[in-house]
Every structure is written in C-alpha cells, then in structure tokens.
Amino acid sequence: MIILKTPEEIAQMRVAGQAVAEILGLIRTAISPGISTIALNNIAEEECKKRRAIPVFKNYPHPRRKKPFPAAICASINEEVVHGIPGERLLQEGDIISIDFGLILNGYVGDAAITVPVGEVSKEAQKLIKHTEKALFKGIHEARTGNRLGQVSHAIQKHAEEHGFSVVREFVGHGIGRKMHEDPPVPNYGGINQGPELKEGMTIAIEPMLNIGRRNVFTKDDNWTVVTRDGSLSAHFEHSIAITNRGPEILTLR
Ligand code: MG
C-alpha cells in the first residue's frame, strides 16, 4: 500500500533529508587515500548523535538471516555494488567508494547515496560516476504527477544503456516515509507503462546502481556485501524525493 504524505509530513521529511545531505557532505569531504571505512562510519554515527537522529541502517534486519546490518553507513568499494560493511580497510588512490546513508529524525526517514572518487581515478571510473548520477536525475525528472512510475525506471535504464553501462536488477529503490522501505518498489529498469501512476504526496527513494561490465551480481559470504559477478566497477547514487504538483522535490539535496 502506497502511503501518501501531507505537506506537513513532507516538511518533516525535508528536515530528515537535509540532515542526510549534510552528513553525506561531511563524509564526502573526509574521503581520501588512507582513511578507513569505519572512520567514515564513525562520522555518520557522531553526527546522528549531535542531531538526536537514529541511524536507520544500523541493526537493520537481514531479509533472510539473523544477522542485522552492523553499521550506520554502507561503504561499497570498487566492484562492491551496495551493502558493504565498514571496517579497517583503508581507501587507496584510484578507488571509488559508494556511501549509502539513512537516518530517522522526528519520526521520518531520509535515505541517500553518493559515489566518490578516492584521489585520482581512471577516466572509465569518472564516466561511470558521472552517468550514474545523471541517470538518477533523469529518473527524478520523470517523477511527476500523472506519469507512471515506469517512466522513472525507463529514463534511468535508457540513460545508463545509452552510455554503455548495465543496470543492476536485484536491488531497487522504494517508497519512504515513517519506514525506510515502503511501497512501491522503484526499479531502475523497465517499460514506461509499468508501475503505479504517480500522485501528489508520494515520497520515494530512487537509487540506480550501474556497472561498467555486466549487470549480474552476487552476495559475498558476509551475507551483506553485494559485488559484480565479473568484478567490474559499480556506482550508486540515491535521493529521497517528494512528488508535488509543482514537480519533484529532492528532499536529500544539500
Ligand atoms: Mg534506499
């Protein structure tokens, strides 16, 4: 069931979304060769405390196993697509890192992701990052009342494939509100006639994951970290948005 939000609820979600954007900005600034992913996680945890916000990924239940996610951010390096667990691994010049982060503030969730180059990265990696973010914005542009959700999905897939990248299918965006995952699922692929009609008050998280190689992925033995099957680089961008009569509003834009 899709839960429509009132303008007052969207105002609360904007507050949560702004906190996510600010904290991701601080993490982005800290990303450099030699920093560990757990140090990046600690920034998120401390900033949540300052704001009396709850990091929503921490202890998030695994869909099939008794092994909740152990950290506040997902930190996914290079061929890792999503759900990488922060640890002692140090970032190296030339890596790319995706940071996914969400929190609850005043009862509402904000959720966003960025992919950041570590120092100088290859031309190919730069192009992947650029077009993953562009694909997200192409999708957001279609998130307007009267459109079908499939128009969002299709715009993302079209942009990705036109630039030679593949789209991960196993993980998709989602409705967002008092809970991190609400209806509807928001695929990053598909036809324009699919999915529900978009209505004022819908709030969704759009989050394309693009690979340089093939689209196939698998989950590693830690039960969380998703990697590309062919080992190719993957990037991930996400914004939480509200659909209004004035067009899409990005709640997690700084
Ligand atoms: Mg999300």
Coordinates of C-alpha atoms and ligand atoms in Angstrom, one line a residue, residues 57 100 111-112 172-174 176 180-181 205-207 236 238, ligand 1:
F57 CA 20.7 1.1 8.7
D100 CA 24.7 4.9 1.4
D111 CA 17.9 8.0 2.6
A112 CA 20.6 8.9 0.0
V172 CA 15.7 -1.3 -6.4
G173 CA 14.5 1.9 -4.9
H174 CA 11.5 2.2 -2.6
I176 CA 10.0 6.0 2.0
M180 CA 12.7 3.2 5.3
H181 CA 11.1 0.7 2.9
A205 CA 13.9 6.9 -2.9
I206 CA 15.3 6.5 -6.3
E207 CA 18.7 4.7 -6.4
H236 CA 25.3 4.0 -6.8
E238 CA 20.3 7.9 -4.4
Ligands
MG1 MG 17.4 3.3 -0.3

